[in-house]
Coordinates of C-alpha atoms (C1' of nucleotides) in Angstrom, one line a residue:
Chain A
M92 CA 130.0 83.5 106.1
H93 CA 129.9 83.3 102.4
A94 CA 126.3 82.4 102.4
L95 CA 125.2 85.5 104.3
V96 CA 127.4 87.8 102.2
R97 CA 126.1 86.4 99.0
K98 CA 122.6 86.8 100.1
L99 CA 122.9 90.4 101.2
R100 CA 124.6 91.4 98.0
N101 CA 121.6 90.1 96.1
L102 CA 119.2 92.2 98.2
A103 CA 120.7 95.6 98.0
T104 CA 123.8 97.5 96.9
V105 CA 125.9 97.1 99.9
Q106 CA 129.6 98.1 100.1
D107 CA 132.2 95.4 100.8
E108 CA 133.4 97.3 103.8
E109 CA 129.9 97.4 105.2
L110 CA 129.6 93.6 104.7
Q111 CA 133.0 93.0 106.3
A112 CA 132.0 95.1 109.3
F113 CA 128.7 93.2 109.6
V114 CA 130.3 89.8 109.2
A115 CA 132.9 90.6 111.8
M116 CA 130.2 91.0 114.4
F117 CA 129.1 87.4 114.3
S118 CA 130.4 84.6 116.4
V119 CA 130.2 81.2 114.9
K120 CA 128.8 78.0 116.4
R121 CA 129.6 74.8 114.7
S122 CA 128.6 71.2 114.7
I123 CA 125.0 71.5 115.6
R124 CA 123.8 68.0 115.0
R125 CA 120.8 66.8 113.1
G126 CA 117.7 66.8 115.2
A127 CA 118.9 69.5 117.6
D128 CA 116.8 72.7 117.9
I129 CA 118.7 75.8 116.8
I130 CA 115.9 78.1 118.1
T131 CA 113.5 76.9 120.7
M132 CA 110.0 78.3 121.1
G133 CA 109.0 80.8 123.7
N134 CA 112.1 82.4 125.0
S135 CA 112.8 85.7 123.5
S136 CA 116.5 86.5 123.2
T137 CA 119.0 89.3 122.8
F138 CA 120.7 87.9 119.7
S139 CA 119.8 86.8 116.2
T140 CA 121.0 83.6 114.5
V141 CA 121.9 83.0 110.9
L142 CA 122.3 79.6 109.3
L143 CA 125.7 79.2 107.8
Q144 CA 126.0 75.6 106.8
G145 CA 123.5 72.8 106.6
L146 CA 119.8 72.7 106.3
A147 CA 117.2 73.6 108.9
C148 CA 113.4 74.0 109.2
R149 CA 111.2 76.4 111.0
Y150 CA 108.4 74.4 112.6
K151 CA 105.6 74.3 115.1
I152 CA 103.9 71.5 116.9
I153 CA 100.2 71.7 116.2
G154 CA 97.1 70.4 117.9
N155 CA 97.3 66.8 117.1
G156 CA 100.9 66.6 118.2
R157 CA 102.2 66.7 114.7
R158 CA 105.1 68.8 113.4
Q159 CA 104.2 71.4 110.9
I160 CA 107.1 72.7 109.0
L161 CA 106.6 76.3 107.9
T162 CA 109.7 76.8 105.8
F163 CA 113.0 75.3 105.0
Q164 CA 116.1 77.3 105.7
Y165 CA 119.4 77.4 103.8
P166 CA 122.8 78.9 104.5
G167 CA 122.4 82.7 104.7
D168 CA 118.9 82.6 106.1
F169 CA 118.0 84.2 109.4
C170 CA 116.7 81.4 111.6
D171 CA 114.7 83.5 113.9
G172 CA 112.8 85.6 111.5
H173 CA 114.7 88.8 112.3
S174 CA 113.8 88.7 116.0
Y175 CA 115.5 92.0 116.5
I176 CA 112.6 93.8 114.9
L177 CA 109.8 91.8 116.3
P178 CA 110.6 89.5 119.2
T179 CA 107.8 87.1 118.7
R180 CA 108.9 83.6 119.1
D181 CA 106.1 81.4 118.2
T182 CA 108.0 78.9 116.1
A183 CA 111.1 76.8 116.6
V184 CA 114.0 75.9 114.3
N185 CA 115.4 72.5 113.9
A186 CA 118.6 71.2 112.2
L187 CA 117.7 68.8 109.5
T188 CA 121.4 68.1 108.8
E189 CA 124.5 69.0 110.8
C190 CA 124.6 72.8 110.9
S191 CA 126.7 75.8 111.7
V192 CA 125.2 79.1 112.7
G193 CA 126.4 82.6 113.2
V194 CA 125.2 84.6 116.2
I195 CA 124.9 88.4 116.4
L196 CA 123.6 90.6 119.2
H197 CA 120.5 92.6 118.5
K198 CA 122.2 95.7 119.6
D199 CA 125.0 95.1 117.2
I200 CA 122.5 94.9 114.4
E201 CA 120.9 98.1 115.5
R202 CA 124.3 99.9 115.7
I203 CA 125.4 98.8 112.2
T204 CA 122.1 99.3 110.4
A205 CA 122.0 102.8 111.9
K206 CA 125.5 103.4 110.5
F207 CA 124.9 101.7 107.1
P208 CA 121.3 102.2 106.1
S209 CA 121.7 100.1 102.9
L210 CA 122.5 97.1 105.1
G211 CA 119.2 97.7 107.0
L212 CA 117.4 97.8 103.6
A213 CA 118.9 94.5 102.6
L214 CA 117.7 92.9 105.9
W215 CA 114.3 94.4 105.5
R216 CA 114.1 93.0 102.0
D217 CA 115.0 89.7 103.4
T218 CA 112.1 89.7 105.7
M219 CA 109.8 90.5 102.8
I220 CA 111.0 87.6 100.8
E221 CA 110.4 85.3 103.7
A222 CA 106.9 86.6 103.8
S223 CA 106.5 86.0 100.1
I224 CA 107.4 82.3 100.7
F225 CA 104.8 82.0 103.5
R226 CA 102.3 83.6 101.3
E227 CA 103.0 81.3 98.4
W228 CA 102.7 78.2 100.7
N229 CA 99.3 79.5 101.8
V230 CA 97.9 79.1 98.4
G231 CA 97.8 75.6 99.8
Q232 CA 94.6 73.9 98.8
R233 CA 96.4 72.5 95.8
P234 CA 96.1 68.8 95.2
A235 CA 98.9 66.7 96.6
L236 CA 100.8 66.1 93.4
E237 CA 100.9 69.8 92.5
R238 CA 101.6 70.8 96.0
I239 CA 104.6 68.5 96.4
A240 CA 105.9 69.3 92.9
H241 CA 105.7 73.0 93.9
M242 CA 107.6 72.4 97.1
L243 CA 110.3 70.6 95.2
C244 CA 110.6 73.3 92.6
E245 CA 111.1 75.9 95.4
Q246 CA 113.8 73.9 97.0
I247 CA 115.7 73.3 93.8
V248 CA 115.6 77.1 93.0
R249 CA 116.7 78.0 96.5
L250 CA 119.5 75.4 96.4
E251 CA 120.7 76.9 93.1
A252 CA 120.6 80.4 94.6
I253 CA 123.1 79.4 97.2
G254 CA 125.3 77.8 94.6
V255 CA 124.4 74.1 95.1
A256 CA 123.9 72.8 91.6
G257 CA 122.5 69.4 90.9
S258 CA 118.9 68.4 91.2
S259 CA 119.0 66.3 94.3
I260 CA 116.9 67.5 97.3
P261 CA 118.4 66.6 100.6
L262 CA 115.2 66.1 102.5
T263 CA 113.5 63.0 103.7
Q264 CA 109.9 62.1 102.8
V265 CA 109.0 62.6 106.4
D266 CA 110.3 66.2 106.3
L267 CA 108.5 66.8 103.1
A268 CA 105.2 65.4 104.4
D269 CA 105.4 67.6 107.5
A270 CA 106.0 70.6 105.3
A271 CA 103.3 69.8 102.9
G272 CA 100.8 68.9 105.6
L273 CA 100.3 65.5 104.2
S274 CA 100.6 62.1 105.8
T275 CA 103.9 60.3 105.1
V276 CA 102.0 57.5 103.5
H277 CA 100.4 59.8 101.0
M278 CA 103.7 61.6 100.5
N279 CA 105.3 58.3 99.6
R280 CA 102.7 57.4 97.2
T281 CA 102.8 60.7 95.4
I282 CA 106.6 60.6 95.2
Q283 CA 106.2 57.3 93.6
D284 CA 103.7 58.8 91.1
L285 CA 106.3 61.5 90.3
R286 CA 108.8 58.7 89.7
E287 CA 106.4 56.9 87.4
L288 CA 105.8 60.2 85.5
G289 CA 109.6 60.4 84.9
V290 CA 110.0 63.5 86.9
L291 CA 112.0 62.0 89.7
L292 CA 114.7 59.3 89.4
K293 CA 113.4 55.9 89.9
N294 CA 116.3 53.9 91.1
S295 CA 117.7 56.2 93.6
R296 CA 116.5 56.4 97.1
A297 CA 117.2 60.1 97.2
I298 CA 114.8 62.6 95.7
T299 CA 116.4 63.6 92.5
V300 CA 114.7 65.6 89.7
S301 CA 115.3 64.1 86.3
H302 CA 112.9 66.2 84.3
W303 CA 112.8 69.8 85.5
E304 CA 110.4 71.2 82.8
R305 CA 107.8 68.6 83.5
L306 CA 108.1 69.2 87.2
V307 CA 107.6 72.9 86.8
E308 CA 104.6 72.2 84.6
I309 CA 103.0 69.9 87.1
A310 CA 103.6 72.4 89.9
K311 CA 102.5 75.4 87.8
F312 CA 105.6 76.9 89.4
D313 CA 106.3 80.6 88.9
G314 CA 109.4 81.3 90.9
R315 CA 109.1 85.1 90.9
Y316 CA 107.9 85.1 94.4
L317 CA 111.3 84.0 95.5
N318 CA 112.8 87.3 94.2
M319 CA 116.0 85.8 93.0
W320 CA 116.2 87.5 89.6
Q321 CA 119.6 88.9 90.4
V322 CA 123.0 87.2 90.5
P323 CA 123.3 84.4 88.0
S324 CA 125.2 82.3 90.6
D325 CA 128.8 83.0 89.3
E326 CA 130.5 86.1 90.4
L327 CA 130.0 85.4 94.1
A328 CA 131.3 87.6 96.8
T329 CA 134.8 87.0 97.8
V330 CA 134.7 88.4 101.3
S331 CA 136.6 86.5 104.0
T332 CA 136.2 83.2 105.8
R333 CA 136.7 79.6 104.9
G334 CA 135.0 77.4 102.4
E335 CA 131.4 76.5 103.0
G336 CA 128.5 74.9 101.3
I337 CA 125.5 73.1 102.2
C338 CA 126.1 69.5 103.1
L339 CA 124.1 67.0 101.2
P340 CA 123.0 64.1 103.4
M341 CA 121.3 60.9 102.7
Chain B
M56 CA 94.1 108.9 108.4
H57 CA 93.3 107.9 112.0
A58 CA 93.7 104.3 111.2
L59 CA 97.2 104.6 109.9
V60 CA 98.3 106.9 112.8
R61 CA 96.8 104.5 115.4
K62 CA 98.6 101.6 113.9
L63 CA 102.0 103.2 113.6
R64 CA 101.8 104.4 117.2
N65 CA 101.3 100.8 118.2
L66 CA 104.4 99.7 116.3
A67 CA 107.0 102.0 117.6
T68 CA 107.6 105.1 119.6
V69 CA 107.0 107.7 116.9
Q70 CA 106.7 111.4 117.6
D71 CA 103.5 113.2 116.7
E72 CA 105.4 115.6 114.4
E73 CA 106.8 112.7 112.5
L74 CA 103.4 111.2 112.1
Q75 CA 102.0 114.5 111.0
A76 CA 104.6 114.9 108.4
F77 CA 104.1 111.4 107.2
V78 CA 100.3 111.7 107.0
A79 CA 100.7 115.0 105.1
M80 CA 102.4 113.2 102.2
F81 CA 99.3 111.1 101.4
S82 CA 96.6 111.9 99.0
V83 CA 93.3 110.4 99.6
K84 CA 91.1 108.5 97.1
R85 CA 87.5 107.9 98.2
S86 CA 84.5 105.9 97.2
I87 CA 86.1 102.8 95.8
R88 CA 83.2 100.5 95.4
R89 CA 82.7 97.0 96.5
G90 CA 84.2 94.6 94.0
A91 CA 86.7 97.0 92.5
D92 CA 90.4 96.1 92.6
I93 CA 92.4 98.5 94.7
I94 CA 95.7 96.9 93.5
T95 CA 95.9 94.9 90.3
M96 CA 98.4 92.2 89.7
G97 CA 101.5 92.6 87.6
N98 CA 102.1 96.2 87.2
S99 CA 104.7 97.5 89.6
S100 CA 104.2 101.1 90.6
T101 CA 105.8 104.1 92.0
F102 CA 103.5 104.6 95.0
S103 CA 102.1 102.7 97.9
T104 CA 98.5 102.4 99.0
V105 CA 97.1 102.3 102.5
L106 CA 93.5 101.3 103.3
L107 CA 91.8 104.1 105.2
Q108 CA 88.2 103.0 105.3
G109 CA 86.3 99.8 104.5
L110 CA 87.5 96.2 104.2
A111 CA 89.6 94.7 101.5
C112 CA 91.3 91.4 100.7
R113 CA 94.5 90.4 99.2
Y114 CA 93.9 87.6 96.8
K115 CA 95.1 85.6 93.9
I116 CA 93.4 83.5 91.2
I117 CA 94.7 80.0 91.4
G118 CA 94.9 77.1 88.9
N119 CA 91.3 76.0 88.9
G120 CA 90.1 79.6 88.4
R121 CA 89.1 80.1 92.0
R122 CA 89.9 83.1 94.1
Q123 CA 92.2 82.4 97.0
I124 CA 92.1 85.1 99.6
L125 CA 95.5 85.4 101.4
T126 CA 94.6 87.9 104.0
F127 CA 92.0 90.5 104.9
Q128 CA 92.9 94.1 105.2
Y129 CA 91.6 96.7 107.6
P130 CA 91.9 100.5 107.9
G131 CA 95.6 101.3 108.4
D132 CA 96.9 98.3 106.5
F133 CA 99.3 98.7 103.6
C134 CA 97.5 97.2 100.7
D135 CA 100.5 96.5 98.5
G136 CA 102.7 94.8 101.1
H137 CA 105.1 97.6 101.3
S138 CA 106.0 97.6 97.6
Y139 CA 108.5 100.3 98.1
I140 CA 110.8 97.7 99.6
L141 CA 110.2 94.8 97.3
P142 CA 108.3 95.6 94.2
T143 CA 106.9 92.1 93.7
R144 CA 103.3 92.3 92.6
D145 CA 102.1 88.7 92.6
T146 CA 98.8 89.4 94.3
A147 CA 95.9 91.8 93.9
V148 CA 93.7 93.6 96.4
N149 CA 90.0 93.9 96.1
A150 CA 87.5 96.0 98.0
L151 CA 85.1 93.9 99.9
T152 CA 83.1 96.9 101.0
E153 CA 83.2 100.5 99.8
C154 CA 86.7 101.8 100.6
S155 CA 88.9 104.8 100.8
V156 CA 92.6 104.6 100.4
G157 CA 95.6 106.9 100.9
V158 CA 98.4 107.0 98.3
I159 CA 102.0 108.0 98.9
L160 CA 105.0 108.0 96.5
H161 CA 107.7 105.6 97.2
K162 CA 110.3 108.3 97.1
D163 CA 108.4 110.2 99.7
I164 CA 108.5 107.1 102.0
E165 CA 112.2 106.9 101.3
R166 CA 112.7 110.5 102.2
I167 CA 110.8 110.5 105.4
T168 CA 112.1 107.2 106.7
A169 CA 115.6 108.4 106.1
K170 CA 114.8 111.5 108.1
F171 CA 112.8 109.7 110.8
P172 CA 114.3 106.2 111.4
S173 CA 111.7 105.4 114.0
L174 CA 109.1 105.7 111.4
G175 CA 111.0 103.2 109.2
L176 CA 111.2 100.9 112.1
A177 CA 107.4 101.0 112.6
L178 CA 106.9 100.2 108.9
W179 CA 109.3 97.4 109.1
R180 CA 107.5 95.9 112.1
D181 CA 104.3 96.2 110.2
T182 CA 105.7 94.0 107.4
M183 CA 106.8 91.5 110.0
I184 CA 103.3 91.2 111.5
E185 CA 101.9 90.7 108.1
A186 CA 104.3 87.8 107.7
S187 CA 103.2 86.4 111.0
I188 CA 99.7 86.3 109.8
F189 CA 100.7 84.5 106.6
R190 CA 102.7 82.0 108.7
E191 CA 99.8 81.4 111.0
W192 CA 97.4 80.7 108.2
N193 CA 99.9 78.2 106.8
V194 CA 99.4 76.0 109.8
G195 CA 96.5 75.2 107.7
Q196 CA 95.8 71.5 107.7
R197 CA 93.4 72.2 110.5
P198 CA 90.0 70.6 110.3
A199 CA 87.3 72.9 108.9
L200 CA 85.6 73.8 112.1
E201 CA 88.8 74.8 113.9
R202 CA 90.1 76.5 110.8
I203 CA 87.1 78.7 110.4
A204 CA 86.8 79.4 114.1
H205 CA 90.5 80.5 114.0
M206 CA 89.8 82.8 111.1
L207 CA 86.9 84.4 112.9
C208 CA 88.9 84.9 116.0
E209 CA 91.6 86.7 114.1
Q210 CA 89.1 89.0 112.4
I211 CA 87.4 89.9 115.7
V212 CA 90.8 90.7 117.3
R213 CA 91.8 92.8 114.3
L214 CA 88.5 94.6 114.3
E215 CA 88.9 95.4 117.9
A216 CA 92.4 96.6 117.4
I217 CA 91.1 99.3 115.0
G218 CA 88.4 100.3 117.5
V219 CA 85.5 98.4 116.0
A220 CA 83.8 96.8 119.0
G221 CA 81.0 94.4 118.6
S222 CA 81.4 90.8 117.6
S223 CA 79.9 91.0 114.1
I224 CA 82.1 90.0 111.2
P225 CA 81.4 91.9 108.1
L226 CA 82.3 89.2 105.6
T227 CA 80.2 86.9 103.5
Q228 CA 80.4 83.2 103.6
V229 CA 81.8 83.2 100.1
D230 CA 84.6 85.5 101.2
L231 CA 85.3 83.3 104.2
A232 CA 85.3 80.2 102.0
D233 CA 87.8 81.7 99.6
A234 CA 90.0 82.6 102.5
A235 CA 89.8 79.3 104.2
G236 CA 90.2 77.4 101.0
L237 CA 87.0 75.5 101.6
S238 CA 84.0 75.2 99.3
T239 CA 81.1 77.6 100.0
V240 CA 78.9 74.6 100.7
H241 CA 81.1 73.3 103.4
M242 CA 81.6 76.7 104.8
N243 CA 77.9 77.1 105.1
R244 CA 77.5 73.8 106.8
T245 CA 80.3 74.6 109.2
I246 CA 78.9 78.0 110.0
Q247 CA 75.6 76.2 110.8
D248 CA 77.5 73.9 113.1
L249 CA 79.0 76.9 114.9
R250 CA 75.5 78.2 115.3
E251 CA 74.3 74.9 116.7
L252 CA 77.2 75.0 119.1
G253 CA 76.0 78.3 120.4
V254 CA 79.1 80.1 119.2
L255 CA 77.4 82.2 116.6
L256 CA 74.0 83.9 116.7
K257 CA 71.3 81.7 115.2
N258 CA 68.7 84.1 114.0
S259 CA 70.9 86.7 112.4
R260 CA 72.0 86.3 108.8
A261 CA 75.2 88.1 109.7
I262 CA 78.1 86.3 111.3
T263 CA 78.0 87.4 114.9
V264 CA 79.9 85.8 117.7
S265 CA 77.8 85.1 120.8
H266 CA 80.2 83.0 122.8
W267 CA 83.8 84.2 122.4
E268 CA 85.4 81.9 124.9
R269 CA 84.0 78.8 123.3
L270 CA 85.0 80.1 119.9
V271 CA 88.6 80.6 121.1
E272 CA 88.6 77.1 122.6
I273 CA 87.4 75.5 119.3
A274 CA 89.9 77.5 117.4
K275 CA 92.8 76.8 119.8
F276 CA 93.4 80.5 119.2
D277 CA 96.5 82.2 120.6
G278 CA 96.5 85.7 119.3
R279 CA 100.0 86.5 120.2
Y280 CA 101.1 86.2 116.5
L281 CA 99.1 89.3 115.8
N282 CA 101.4 91.3 118.0
M283 CA 98.8 93.6 119.4
W284 CA 99.7 93.5 123.0
Q285 CA 100.0 97.3 123.2
V286 CA 97.3 99.9 123.2
P287 CA 94.2 98.8 125.0
S288 CA 92.0 100.5 122.4
D289 CA 91.2 103.7 124.3
E290 CA 93.6 106.6 124.2
L291 CA 93.7 106.8 120.4
A292 CA 95.8 109.2 118.5
T293 CA 94.2 112.6 117.9
V294 CA 96.1 113.7 114.9
S295 CA 94.2 115.5 112.2
T296 CA 91.6 114.6 109.6
R297 CA 87.9 113.9 109.7
G298 CA 86.1 111.1 111.4
E299 CA 86.6 107.6 110.0
G300 CA 85.8 104.1 110.9
I301 CA 85.2 100.8 109.1
C302 CA 81.9 100.6 107.5
L303 CA 80.0 97.5 108.5
P304 CA 78.0 96.2 105.6
M305 CA 75.5 93.3 105.4
Chain C
dC40 C1' 124.9 43.3 114.8
dG41 C1' 120.9 45.3 117.0
dA42 C1' 118.0 49.6 117.1
dA43 C1' 116.3 53.4 115.2
dT44 C1' 114.9 55.7 111.1
dA45 C1' 113.1 55.8 106.4
dG46 C1' 110.5 53.9 102.9
dT47 C1' 106.8 50.8 101.1
dT48 C1' 102.3 48.4 100.7
dG49 C1' 97.4 47.1 101.8
dA50 C1' 92.7 47.9 103.5
dG51 C1' 89.1 50.5 105.0
dG52 C1' 87.2 55.1 106.6
dT53 C1' 85.8 60.1 106.1
dG54 C1' 86.0 65.1 105.6
dG55 C1' 85.3 68.0 102.4
dC56 C1' 84.2 68.2 97.3
dT57 C1' 81.1 68.6 93.2
dC58 C1' 76.8 69.0 91.0
dA59 C1' 72.4 70.6 91.2
dA60 C1' 68.5 73.0 92.7
dA61 C1' 65.6 75.8 95.9
dT62 C1' 65.2 79.8 98.8
dT63 C1' 66.2 84.2 100.7
dT64 C1' 68.3 88.7 100.5
dT65 C1' 70.1 92.6 98.3
dG66 C1' 70.5 95.9 94.8
dT67 C1' 68.8 98.5 90.7
dG68 C1' 66.0 100.9 87.5
dG69 C1' 61.6 102.5 86.5
Chain D
dC279 C1' 57.5 101.4 96.2
dC280 C1' 57.6 97.5 93.0
dA281 C1' 59.7 94.2 89.8
dC282 C1' 63.3 91.9 88.4
dA283 C1' 68.2 90.5 88.3
dA284 C1' 72.1 89.3 90.8
dA285 C1' 74.2 87.7 94.9
dA286 C1' 74.2 85.0 99.1
dT287 C1' 72.6 81.2 101.7
dT288 C1' 70.8 76.6 102.2
dT289 C1' 69.8 71.6 101.4
dG290 C1' 70.5 66.9 99.3
dA291 C1' 73.1 63.1 97.2
dG292 C1' 77.0 60.8 95.7
dC293 C1' 82.1 60.6 95.3
dC294 C1' 87.1 60.6 95.9
dA295 C1' 91.5 62.4 97.7
dC296 C1' 93.8 61.8 101.5
dC297 C1' 93.7 59.8 106.1
dT298 C1' 94.5 56.1 109.7
dC299 C1' 96.0 51.8 111.3
dA300 C1' 98.9 48.2 110.7
dA301 C1' 102.3 45.6 109.0
dC302 C1' 106.7 44.6 106.5
dT303 C1' 111.2 45.8 104.3
dA304 C1' 115.3 48.6 103.5
dT305 C1' 118.7 51.6 105.4
dT306 C1' 121.6 54.0 108.5
dC307 C1' 124.2 54.3 112.6
dG308 C1' 126.2 53.6 117.1

DNA sequence: CGAATAGTTGAGGTGGCTCAAATTTTGTGG
DNA sequence: CCACAAAATTTGAGCCACCTCAACTATTCG
């Protein structure tokens, strides 16, 4: 549960005992395999799900039968968009790599946030940051190169925020295309452009950033919308549970 | 303050006395004229702003110098995206018609939500619905006709939710273009297409829906993301203050 | 080792853009 | 109430970013 604890600490001043109590309410579900839906559309539920390991995406099937990815999710993220507040389930969540999740009953969340308001505040803030990300993606209408570069920047920053250093992005071109709303063909060609520009590694099959500054420049990326100013990645929480980390596929 | 009261009542079970106390904390600022910024970018503040009358938009100037509208705001909406929770100010808000707003100190919000948790819950829900709207817009990549139809559907539903009946949308084509991320030229041509299709009135300069069902069909609109299932528009709150209503320009 | 899945390349089509100008409507000051 | 400026709407013409369709080639995985 490291990921969740780390995140909540960033969001508000929360006492260790509060975090411990919160974490204790979760039950863990492991080994969700790539391609499986973590959350399915339509059925409202009595519990919330937090991603603990792996990488997932929130998505929706749109008119033409295509998958539109709305956001990527990293360890510590609430998969179901805080369904305990608003039970709307108009999107699904899919595991892009093997995943583990934590599950907590809505009524347990209610109980503990009533008891520890600062925990509720942290959760609220989390919903706001999610909203920021959606807002930022909206400023779509960017040309493909900039759009993709921007998406890559966001993923790098979010990976760093959960302690995954290294500039390799564990997503396929298909995933990125579905997220950017571009065809895979055009995604591929633009990735190649970025490789030509020296921004991504050329030899590797994986998507690896080799020139961060230039990427940021192309993307006109200003990461403040991610609200990750705090916590410079070191002094991470040391509350309970076994070692975790995002698993880098490909 | 009708608009705000009505909205909060929809979002949670809040006692009248709680609403009264909340409303009493606002000070009102009237006669903000069309074109003026209600919220400017960059400067974080110590208070929050609620739109009471008129129509505003949250926007951002993007790379090419163009205005990207992220969402429209109606009476009762928090202009600054609940800045008391997350002080990020990466967007501005502009009055699209003459507006009135209410202003409340962050610390007053803190005080009263601590005292009345159900009020805090209502506010939290409100942030979630805002996020839903951003999410829905993201599923951009729709062809222009569908995209615009969808936007119109949303505005009609939101207008109805605040008690403005009638199917006339008080926005210019320029505003709609900036929101849809389309050129005004293409917006104009698509509006004309909708007129040809009998969905919008032909003679009027204003944008008036004449065939709702067909519009919904074109848009593939499913309004559930707006979370307005409650309150069938009649029995509106009767708490204090003078008559208000959105002013329909054009 | 065969079957998916992911990545790459080519060719041709089109939705929405830009530039440019005309027309209509709205707002303002006299 | 009129005249003029500013804003909104409309129309035409040419262009290009990104799409679709259709292979073919690596890779991964059971």
